[in-house]
Amino acid sequence: MGKQGNAPRHRRLRYQKGDLIVKQGDYGLSIYKIVSGKVTVFRESGVMEIPLATLNSGEIIGEMAFLARGSSPRAASARALEDSELEIWHPSSLLEEYEKMPPVIKYIVNQALTRLNRTNQLVARMTAKRPRDNEKALPDKPGSADRAHYRKEVNCDCTYRPVDSSPSVRLTGWIRDISMGGIRLDVRAKNPLGVDHRIGDEFLMGIVLPNNKEINVSARIVNIKEDRTLQKRILGMEFVDFHGDSGKTLGFFLTA
């Protein structure tokens, strides 16, 4: 490791799956680089955890608090989704390098991060929003009475497969409404691949929204209803994880 006076320039820490890495509301300047593993970034609103992004090896956590010089608390929390190793960069050496940047570059960076922070706040507000007269809760979802999400009626196709299946497995379904918390998915009562649908089953899903933006999510079945007349199943599914920027993409769609 390099040295800056007596302070190490960076060090590495290991986190087990489920460990909290940074806490929303805390103060700190350190920046974390993911060396290996996977990390979820989320905002807390009451009892809810609102996912913002899933980060992988090579990505950074904590840049907003660093550029604010610690004057503002951390805007989000981060937790290890799997056993992970992170490199923690010492703030004093980073500040020294940052000050060497040309003013125009610093201005561009600060503007971009300001816009990102506003987007994250918007997604969090929309997710935590209580339903009004024209809003509905996810049908029969446990806890839906106090964790309701704003949702839109849609009519779009999606492809999906069980999380433990081969990527060549490809099922299709029809999404009838969507929120930051989950979807209503209509599927055929029987599919040619013989894949069953049971409460608790998780699936990887590719969804093209009506605005032609694609999101990729992991979702779990929490409710099943049979429609024998139309030979279909109506699945109430909650999102387990947003991949990449899918949480922000969905947030923008819901606010449009």
PDB file of C-alpha atoms in Angstrom:
ATOM      1  CA  MET A   1       0.000   0.000   0.000  1.00  0.00           C
ATOM      2  CA  GLY A   2       1.125   3.541  -0.691  1.00  0.00           C
ATOM      3  CA  LYS A   3       1.701   6.019   2.152  1.00  0.00           C
ATOM      4  CA  GLN A   4       0.748   9.668   2.720  1.00  0.00           C
ATOM      5  CA  GLY A   5       2.749  10.731   5.759  1.00  0.00           C
ATOM      6  CA  ASN A   6       1.753   8.254   8.449  1.00  0.00           C
ATOM      7  CA  ALA A   7      -1.703   7.632   6.960  1.00  0.00           C
ATOM      8  CA  PRO A   8      -2.194   4.746   4.546  1.00  0.00           C
ATOM      9  CA  ARG A   9      -3.448   5.832   1.138  1.00  0.00           C
ATOM     10  CA  HIS A  10      -5.902   2.940   1.034  1.00  0.00           C
ATOM     11  CA  ARG A  11      -6.692  -0.330   2.739  1.00  0.00           C
ATOM     12  CA  ARG A  12      -8.901  -3.310   2.018  1.00  0.00           C
ATOM     13  CA  LEU A  13     -11.762  -4.695   4.086  1.00  0.00           C
ATOM     14  CA  ARG A  14     -13.874  -7.806   3.617  1.00  0.00           C
ATOM     15  CA  TYR A  15     -17.637  -7.820   4.167  1.00  0.00           C
ATOM     16  CA  GLN A  16     -19.889 -10.842   4.465  1.00  0.00           C
ATOM     17  CA  LYS A  17     -23.220 -11.078   2.686  1.00  0.00           C
ATOM     18  CA  GLY A  18     -25.688  -8.785   4.476  1.00  0.00           C
ATOM     19  CA  ASP A  19     -23.055  -6.588   6.158  1.00  0.00           C
ATOM     20  CA  LEU A  20     -23.762  -2.835   6.165  1.00  0.00           C
ATOM     21  CA  ILE A  21     -20.893  -0.900   4.555  1.00  0.00           C
ATOM     22  CA  VAL A  22     -22.088   2.703   4.898  1.00  0.00           C
ATOM     23  CA  LYS A  23     -25.152   4.052   6.679  1.00  0.00           C
ATOM     24  CA  GLN A  24     -27.471   6.770   5.388  1.00  0.00           C
ATOM     25  CA  GLY A  25     -27.207   9.822   7.640  1.00  0.00           C
ATOM     26  CA  ASP A  26     -23.637   9.161   8.771  1.00  0.00           C
ATOM     27  CA  TYR A  27     -20.852  11.651   8.079  1.00  0.00           C
ATOM     28  CA  GLY A  28     -17.677  10.587   6.335  1.00  0.00           C
ATOM     29  CA  LEU A  29     -15.350  11.369   3.435  1.00  0.00           C
ATOM     30  CA  SER A  30     -13.938   7.962   2.567  1.00  0.00           C
ATOM     31  CA  ILE A  31     -14.595   6.486  -0.857  1.00  0.00           C
ATOM     32  CA  TYR A  32     -15.015   2.740  -1.356  1.00  0.00           C
ATOM     33  CA  LYS A  33     -14.033   0.842  -4.498  1.00  0.00           C
ATOM     34  CA  ILE A  34     -15.519  -2.628  -4.962  1.00  0.00           C
ATOM     35  CA  VAL A  35     -12.661  -5.063  -5.614  1.00  0.00           C
ATOM     36  CA  SER A  36     -14.847  -8.175  -5.694  1.00  0.00           C
ATOM     37  CA  GLY A  37     -18.436  -9.068  -4.901  1.00  0.00           C
ATOM     38  CA  LYS A  38     -21.688  -7.157  -5.293  1.00  0.00           C
ATOM     39  CA  VAL A  39     -23.183  -4.265  -3.299  1.00  0.00           C
ATOM     40  CA  THR A  40     -26.676  -2.748  -3.178  1.00  0.00           C
ATOM     41  CA  VAL A  41     -27.137   0.993  -2.634  1.00  0.00           C
ATOM     42  CA  PHE A  42     -30.474   2.000  -1.100  1.00  0.00           C
ATOM     43  CA  ARG A  43     -32.270   4.823   0.676  1.00  0.00           C
ATOM     44  CA  GLU A  44     -34.167   4.297   3.893  1.00  0.00           C
ATOM     45  CA  SER A  45     -37.661   5.716   4.345  1.00  0.00           C
ATOM     46  CA  GLY A  46     -39.316   4.626   7.564  1.00  0.00           C
ATOM     47  CA  VAL A  47     -39.349   0.834   7.528  1.00  0.00           C
ATOM     48  CA  MET A  48     -38.762   0.723   3.773  1.00  0.00           C
ATOM     49  CA  GLU A  49     -35.465   0.165   1.974  1.00  0.00           C
ATOM     50  CA  ILE A  50     -35.653   1.715  -1.495  1.00  0.00           C
ATOM     51  CA  PRO A  51     -33.094   0.202  -3.898  1.00  0.00           C
ATOM     52  CA  LEU A  52     -31.193   2.690  -6.073  1.00  0.00           C
ATOM     53  CA  ALA A  53     -28.500   0.603  -7.745  1.00  0.00           C
ATOM     54  CA  THR A  54     -26.625  -2.678  -7.699  1.00  0.00           C
ATOM     55  CA  LEU A  55     -22.852  -2.168  -7.984  1.00  0.00           C
ATOM     56  CA  ASN A  56     -20.228  -4.660  -9.088  1.00  0.00           C
ATOM     57  CA  SER A  57     -16.446  -4.973  -9.141  1.00  0.00           C
ATOM     58  CA  GLY A  58     -14.709  -1.730 -10.139  1.00  0.00           C
ATOM     59  CA  GLU A  59     -17.555   0.594  -9.123  1.00  0.00           C
ATOM     60  CA  ILE A  60     -17.407   3.307  -6.436  1.00  0.00           C
ATOM     61  CA  ILE A  61     -19.389   4.120  -3.285  1.00  0.00           C
ATOM     62  CA  GLY A  62     -19.313   7.378  -1.303  1.00  0.00           C
ATOM     63  CA  GLU A  63     -18.307   9.895  -3.969  1.00  0.00           C
ATOM     64  CA  MET A  64     -21.129  12.323  -3.116  1.00  0.00           C
ATOM     65  CA  ALA A  65     -20.194  12.703   0.543  1.00  0.00           C
ATOM     66  CA  PHE A  66     -16.545  13.072  -0.453  1.00  0.00           C
ATOM     67  CA  LEU A  67     -17.201  15.922  -2.906  1.00  0.00           C
ATOM     68  CA  ALA A  68     -19.419  17.644  -0.326  1.00  0.00           C
ATOM     69  CA  ARG A  69     -16.339  17.639   1.974  1.00  0.00           C
ATOM     70  CA  GLY A  70     -18.369  15.870   4.638  1.00  0.00           C
ATOM     71  CA  SER A  71     -20.651  18.895   5.088  1.00  0.00           C
ATOM     72  CA  SER A  72     -23.699  16.744   4.330  1.00  0.00           C
ATOM     73  CA  PRO A  73     -24.548  13.279   5.674  1.00  0.00           C
ATOM     74  CA  ARG A  74     -24.420  10.285   3.383  1.00  0.00           C
ATOM     75  CA  ALA A  75     -27.508  10.266   1.172  1.00  0.00           C
ATOM     76  CA  ALA A  76     -27.825   6.464   0.999  1.00  0.00           C
ATOM     77  CA  SER A  77     -26.788   3.230   2.648  1.00  0.00           C
ATOM     78  CA  ALA A  78     -24.822   0.373   1.087  1.00  0.00           C
ATOM     79  CA  ARG A  79     -24.916  -3.325   1.958  1.00  0.00           C
ATOM     80  CA  ALA A  80     -23.020  -6.350   0.647  1.00  0.00           C
ATOM     81  CA  LEU A  81     -25.263  -8.587  -1.468  1.00  0.00           C
ATOM     82  CA  GLU A  82     -22.620 -11.309  -1.350  1.00  0.00           C
ATOM     83  CA  ASP A  83     -19.240 -11.782   0.301  1.00  0.00           C
ATOM     84  CA  SER A  84     -17.276  -8.776  -0.940  1.00  0.00           C
ATOM     85  CA  GLU A  85     -13.897  -7.076  -0.692  1.00  0.00           C
ATOM     86  CA  LEU A  86     -13.673  -3.282  -0.845  1.00  0.00           C
ATOM     87  CA  GLU A  87     -10.756  -0.884  -1.064  1.00  0.00           C
ATOM     88  CA  ILE A  88     -11.173   2.176   1.167  1.00  0.00           C
ATOM     89  CA  TRP A  89      -9.383   5.283  -0.043  1.00  0.00           C
ATOM     90  CA  HIS A  90      -8.044   7.702   2.548  1.00  0.00           C
ATOM     91  CA  PRO A  91      -9.814  11.103   2.142  1.00  0.00           C
ATOM     92  CA  SER A  92      -6.759  13.321   2.750  1.00  0.00           C
ATOM     93  CA  SER A  93      -4.831  11.971  -0.224  1.00  0.00           C
ATOM     94  CA  LEU A  94      -7.917  12.013  -2.420  1.00  0.00           C
ATOM     95  CA  LEU A  95      -8.662  15.645  -1.576  1.00  0.00           C
ATOM     96  CA  GLU A  96      -5.115  16.562  -2.537  1.00  0.00           C
ATOM     97  CA  GLU A  97      -5.531  14.869  -5.928  1.00  0.00           C
ATOM     98  CA  TYR A  98      -8.971  16.409  -6.414  1.00  0.00           C
ATOM     99  CA  GLU A  99      -7.680  19.937  -5.845  1.00  0.00           C
ATOM    100  CA  LYS A 100      -5.169  19.443  -8.682  1.00  0.00           C
ATOM    101  CA  MET A 101      -7.988  18.984 -11.195  1.00  0.00           C
ATOM    102  CA  PRO A 102      -8.750  21.915 -13.555  1.00  0.00           C
ATOM    103  CA  PRO A 103     -11.698  24.008 -12.266  1.00  0.00           C
ATOM    104  CA  VAL A 104     -13.854  23.194 -15.293  1.00  0.00           C
ATOM    105  CA  ILE A 105     -13.485  19.437 -14.669  1.00  0.00           C
ATOM    106  CA  LYS A 106     -14.401  19.866 -11.006  1.00  0.00           C
ATOM    107  CA  TYR A 107     -17.435  21.908 -12.049  1.00  0.00           C
ATOM    108  CA  ILE A 108     -18.607  19.211 -14.479  1.00  0.00           C
ATOM    109  CA  VAL A 109     -18.161  16.466 -11.867  1.00  0.00           C
ATOM    110  CA  ASN A 110     -20.049  18.432  -9.210  1.00  0.00           C
ATOM    111  CA  GLN A 111     -22.922  19.213 -11.588  1.00  0.00           C
ATOM    112  CA  ALA A 112     -23.262  15.565 -12.609  1.00  0.00           C
ATOM    113  CA  LEU A 113     -23.315  14.371  -9.012  1.00  0.00           C
ATOM    114  CA  THR A 114     -25.839  17.070  -8.043  1.00  0.00           C
ATOM    115  CA  ARG A 115     -28.204  15.862 -10.762  1.00  0.00           C
ATOM    116  CA  LEU A 116     -27.679  12.235  -9.694  1.00  0.00           C
ATOM    117  CA  ASN A 117     -28.502  13.100  -6.091  1.00  0.00           C
ATOM    118  CA  ARG A 118     -31.714  14.840  -7.181  1.00  0.00           C
ATOM    119  CA  THR A 119     -32.688  11.776  -9.210  1.00  0.00           C
ATOM    120  CA  ASN A 120     -32.083   9.481  -6.227  1.00  0.00           C
ATOM    121  CA  GLN A 121     -34.201  11.710  -4.012  1.00  0.00           C
ATOM    122  CA  LEU A 122     -37.002  11.716  -6.589  1.00  0.00           C
ATOM    123  CA  VAL A 123     -36.979   7.918  -6.834  1.00  0.00           C
ATOM    124  CA  ALA A 124     -37.077   7.655  -3.040  1.00  0.00           C
ATOM    125  CA  ARG A 125     -39.994  10.090  -2.726  1.00  0.00           C
ATOM    126  CA  MET A 126     -42.027   8.313  -5.381  1.00  0.00           C
ATOM    127  CA  THR A 127     -41.376   4.898  -3.860  1.00  0.00           C
ATOM    128  CA  ALA A 128     -42.301   5.972  -0.341  1.00  0.00           C
ATOM    129  CA  LYS A 129     -45.398   7.832  -1.520  1.00  0.00           C
ATOM    130  CA  ARG A 130     -48.654   6.634   0.022  1.00  0.00           C
ATOM    131  CA  PRO A 131     -51.407   5.623  -2.414  1.00  0.00           C
ATOM    132  CA  ARG A 132     -54.153   8.141  -3.083  1.00  0.00           C
ATOM    133  CA  ASP A 133     -57.633   7.619  -4.513  1.00  0.00           C
ATOM    134  CA  ASN A 134     -56.307   6.591  -7.930  1.00  0.00           C
ATOM    135  CA  GLU A 135     -53.519   4.413  -6.580  1.00  0.00           C
ATOM    136  CA  LYS A 136     -53.502   0.747  -5.616  1.00  0.00           C
ATOM    137  CA  ALA A 137     -51.460  -1.532  -3.437  1.00  0.00           C
ATOM    138  CA  LEU A 138     -49.913  -4.782  -4.674  1.00  0.00           C
ATOM    139  CA  PRO A 139     -52.749  -7.314  -4.312  1.00  0.00           C
ATOM    140  CA  ASP A 140     -52.523  -9.535  -1.255  1.00  0.00           C
ATOM    141  CA  LYS A 141     -48.851  -8.671  -0.706  1.00  0.00           C
ATOM    142  CA  PRO A 142     -47.834  -9.185   2.926  1.00  0.00           C
ATOM    143  CA  GLY A 143     -47.491  -5.782   4.580  1.00  0.00           C
ATOM    144  CA  SER A 144     -49.052  -3.968   1.620  1.00  0.00           C
ATOM    145  CA  ALA A 145     -51.276  -1.929   3.934  1.00  0.00           C
ATOM    146  CA  ASP A 146     -48.293  -0.033   5.339  1.00  0.00           C
ATOM    147  CA  ARG A 147     -45.818  -0.425   2.462  1.00  0.00           C
ATOM    148  CA  ALA A 148     -47.981   0.544  -0.502  1.00  0.00           C
ATOM    149  CA  HIS A 149     -46.338   1.881  -3.667  1.00  0.00           C
ATOM    150  CA  TYR A 150     -47.565   4.181  -6.396  1.00  0.00           C
ATOM    151  CA  ARG A 151     -48.214   2.028  -9.436  1.00  0.00           C
ATOM    152  CA  LYS A 152     -49.127   2.466 -13.089  1.00  0.00           C
ATOM    153  CA  GLU A 153     -51.316   0.308 -15.233  1.00  0.00           C
ATOM    154  CA  VAL A 154     -49.361  -0.902 -18.256  1.00  0.00           C
ATOM    155  CA  ASN A 155     -49.625  -3.504 -20.980  1.00  0.00           C
ATOM    156  CA  CYS A 156     -46.171  -4.730 -21.916  1.00  0.00           C
ATOM    157  CA  ASP A 157     -44.445  -8.025 -22.563  1.00  0.00           C
ATOM    158  CA  CYS A 158     -41.513  -9.377 -20.597  1.00  0.00           C
ATOM    159  CA  THR A 159     -39.150 -12.315 -20.721  1.00  0.00           C
ATOM    160  CA  TYR A 160     -38.055 -14.147 -17.597  1.00  0.00           C
ATOM    161  CA  ARG A 161     -36.436 -17.312 -16.261  1.00  0.00           C
ATOM    162  CA  PRO A 162     -35.834 -18.966 -12.870  1.00  0.00           C
ATOM    163  CA  VAL A 163     -32.724 -17.569 -11.149  1.00  0.00           C
ATOM    164  CA  ASP A 164     -31.026 -20.976 -11.086  1.00  0.00           C
ATOM    165  CA  SER A 165     -31.787 -21.872 -14.713  1.00  0.00           C
ATOM    166  CA  SER A 166     -29.703 -21.693 -17.874  1.00  0.00           C
ATOM    167  CA  PRO A 167     -29.756 -18.362 -19.763  1.00  0.00           C
ATOM    168  CA  SER A 168     -31.221 -20.327 -22.687  1.00  0.00           C
ATOM    169  CA  VAL A 169     -34.461 -20.807 -20.716  1.00  0.00           C
ATOM    170  CA  ARG A 170     -36.889 -18.152 -21.927  1.00  0.00           C
ATOM    171  CA  LEU A 171     -40.454 -17.648 -20.685  1.00  0.00           C
ATOM    172  CA  THR A 172     -42.833 -14.860 -21.652  1.00  0.00           C
ATOM    173  CA  GLY A 173     -45.467 -13.010 -19.675  1.00  0.00           C
ATOM    174  CA  TRP A 174     -47.583  -9.865 -19.755  1.00  0.00           C
ATOM    175  CA  ILE A 175     -47.223  -7.099 -17.182  1.00  0.00           C
ATOM    176  CA  ARG A 176     -50.480  -5.342 -16.306  1.00  0.00           C
ATOM    177  CA  ASP A 177     -49.262  -2.897 -13.667  1.00  0.00           C
ATOM    178  CA  ILE A 178     -45.935  -1.912 -12.139  1.00  0.00           C
ATOM    179  CA  SER A 179     -44.550   0.016  -9.161  1.00  0.00           C
ATOM    180  CA  MET A 180     -41.186   0.437  -7.475  1.00  0.00           C
ATOM    181  CA  GLY A 181     -42.224  -2.480  -5.273  1.00  0.00           C
ATOM    182  CA  GLY A 182     -43.292  -5.028  -7.854  1.00  0.00           C
ATOM    183  CA  ILE A 183     -45.585  -6.050 -10.708  1.00  0.00           C
ATOM    184  CA  ARG A 184     -48.705  -7.939 -11.658  1.00  0.00           C
ATOM    185  CA  LEU A 185     -47.630 -10.543 -14.199  1.00  0.00           C
ATOM    186  CA  ASP A 186     -50.025 -12.641 -16.275  1.00  0.00           C
ATOM    187  CA  VAL A 187     -48.641 -15.991 -17.512  1.00  0.00           C
ATOM    188  CA  ARG A 188     -50.045 -19.050 -19.243  1.00  0.00           C
ATOM    189  CA  ALA A 189     -51.339 -21.724 -16.888  1.00  0.00           C
ATOM    190  CA  LYS A 190     -49.025 -24.168 -18.672  1.00  0.00           C
ATOM    191  CA  ASN A 191     -45.804 -23.305 -20.472  1.00  0.00           C
ATOM    192  CA  PRO A 192     -43.923 -25.452 -23.023  1.00  0.00           C
ATOM    193  CA  LEU A 193     -40.826 -25.659 -20.778  1.00  0.00           C
ATOM    194  CA  GLY A 194     -42.764 -27.088 -17.835  1.00  0.00           C
ATOM    195  CA  VAL A 195     -41.520 -24.383 -15.444  1.00  0.00           C
ATOM    196  CA  ASP A 196     -43.686 -24.202 -12.339  1.00  0.00           C
ATOM    197  CA  HIS A 197     -44.715 -21.001 -10.546  1.00  0.00           C
ATOM    198  CA  ARG A 198     -44.890 -21.203  -6.761  1.00  0.00           C
ATOM    199  CA  ILE A 199     -44.956 -18.606  -4.014  1.00  0.00           C
ATOM    200  CA  GLY A 200     -41.375 -17.768  -3.053  1.00  0.00           C
ATOM    201  CA  ASP A 201     -39.888 -18.667  -6.463  1.00  0.00           C
ATOM    202  CA  GLU A 202     -37.457 -16.038  -7.814  1.00  0.00           C
ATOM    203  CA  PHE A 203     -36.963 -15.086 -11.439  1.00  0.00           C
ATOM    204  CA  LEU A 204     -34.630 -12.906 -13.512  1.00  0.00           C
ATOM    205  CA  MET A 205     -36.727 -10.597 -15.659  1.00  0.00           C
ATOM    206  CA  GLY A 206     -36.148  -8.369 -18.667  1.00  0.00           C
ATOM    207  CA  ILE A 207     -38.880  -5.742 -19.017  1.00  0.00           C
ATOM    208  CA  VAL A 208     -39.294  -3.196 -21.817  1.00  0.00           C
ATOM    209  CA  LEU A 209     -41.373  -0.338 -20.422  1.00  0.00           C
ATOM    210  CA  PRO A 210     -43.943   1.525 -22.538  1.00  0.00           C
ATOM    211  CA  ASN A 211     -41.366   4.324 -23.022  1.00  0.00           C
ATOM    212  CA  ASN A 212     -39.064   1.711 -24.686  1.00  0.00           C
ATOM    213  CA  LYS A 213     -36.577   1.787 -21.796  1.00  0.00           C
ATOM    214  CA  GLU A 214     -35.434  -1.630 -20.578  1.00  0.00           C
ATOM    215  CA  ILE A 215     -35.023  -2.679 -16.971  1.00  0.00           C
ATOM    216  CA  ASN A 216     -33.568  -5.890 -15.578  1.00  0.00           C
ATOM    217  CA  VAL A 217     -34.708  -7.076 -12.168  1.00  0.00           C
ATOM    218  CA  SER A 218     -34.912 -10.052  -9.852  1.00  0.00           C
ATOM    219  CA  ALA A 219     -38.453 -10.659  -8.580  1.00  0.00           C
ATOM    220  CA  ARG A 220     -40.158 -13.099  -6.199  1.00  0.00           C
ATOM    221  CA  ILE A 221     -43.721 -14.462  -6.382  1.00  0.00           C
ATOM    222  CA  VAL A 222     -45.776 -13.399  -3.354  1.00  0.00           C
ATOM    223  CA  ASN A 223     -49.288 -14.141  -4.614  1.00  0.00           C
ATOM    224  CA  ILE A 224     -50.894 -16.425  -7.222  1.00  0.00           C
ATOM    225  CA  LYS A 225     -54.433 -16.361  -8.598  1.00  0.00           C
ATOM    226  CA  GLU A 226     -55.837 -18.797 -11.129  1.00  0.00           C
ATOM    227  CA  ASP A 227     -58.001 -17.669 -14.047  1.00  0.00           C
ATOM    228  CA  ARG A 228     -59.304 -20.969 -15.382  1.00  0.00           C
ATOM    229  CA  THR A 229     -61.562 -19.276 -17.936  1.00  0.00           C
ATOM    230  CA  LEU A 230     -58.593 -17.672 -19.724  1.00  0.00           C
ATOM    231  CA  GLN A 231     -56.200 -20.478 -18.737  1.00  0.00           C
ATOM    232  CA  LYS A 232     -53.723 -18.148 -17.113  1.00  0.00           C
ATOM    233  CA  ARG A 233     -52.153 -17.370 -13.758  1.00  0.00           C
ATOM    234  CA  ILE A 234     -52.018 -13.900 -12.260  1.00  0.00           C
ATOM    235  CA  LEU A 235     -48.801 -13.459 -10.274  1.00  0.00           C
ATOM    236  CA  GLY A 236     -48.196 -10.754  -7.696  1.00  0.00           C
ATOM    237  CA  MET A 237     -44.411 -10.304  -7.656  1.00  0.00           C
ATOM    238  CA  GLU A 238     -42.153  -8.147  -5.489  1.00  0.00           C
ATOM    239  CA  PHE A 239     -38.805  -6.851  -6.705  1.00  0.00           C
ATOM    240  CA  VAL A 240     -35.839  -8.385  -4.903  1.00  0.00           C
ATOM    241  CA  ASP A 241     -33.101  -6.500  -6.747  1.00  0.00           C
ATOM    242  CA  PHE A 242     -32.638  -3.899  -9.470  1.00  0.00           C
ATOM    243  CA  HIS A 243     -29.706  -4.513 -11.810  1.00  0.00           C
ATOM    244  CA  GLY A 244     -27.578  -1.599 -13.009  1.00  0.00           C
ATOM    245  CA  ASP A 245     -29.594   1.626 -13.276  1.00  0.00           C
ATOM    246  CA  SER A 246     -32.947  -0.150 -13.533  1.00  0.00           C
ATOM    247  CA  GLY A 247     -34.249   1.419 -10.311  1.00  0.00           C
ATOM    248  CA  LYS A 248     -33.665   4.929 -11.629  1.00  0.00           C
ATOM    249  CA  THR A 249     -35.096   4.058 -15.050  1.00  0.00           C
ATOM    250  CA  LEU A 250     -38.274   2.751 -13.456  1.00  0.00           C
ATOM    251  CA  GLY A 251     -38.460   5.786 -11.158  1.00  0.00           C
ATOM    252  CA  PHE A 252     -38.358   8.151 -14.138  1.00  0.00           C
ATOM    253  CA  PHE A 253     -41.076   6.154 -15.901  1.00  0.00           C
ATOM    254  CA  LEU A 254     -43.385   6.264 -12.867  1.00  0.00           C
ATOM    255  CA  THR A 255     -43.019  10.029 -12.501  1.00  0.00           C
ATOM    256  CA  ALA A 256     -43.638  10.785 -16.197  1.00  0.00           C
TER     257      ALA A 256
END
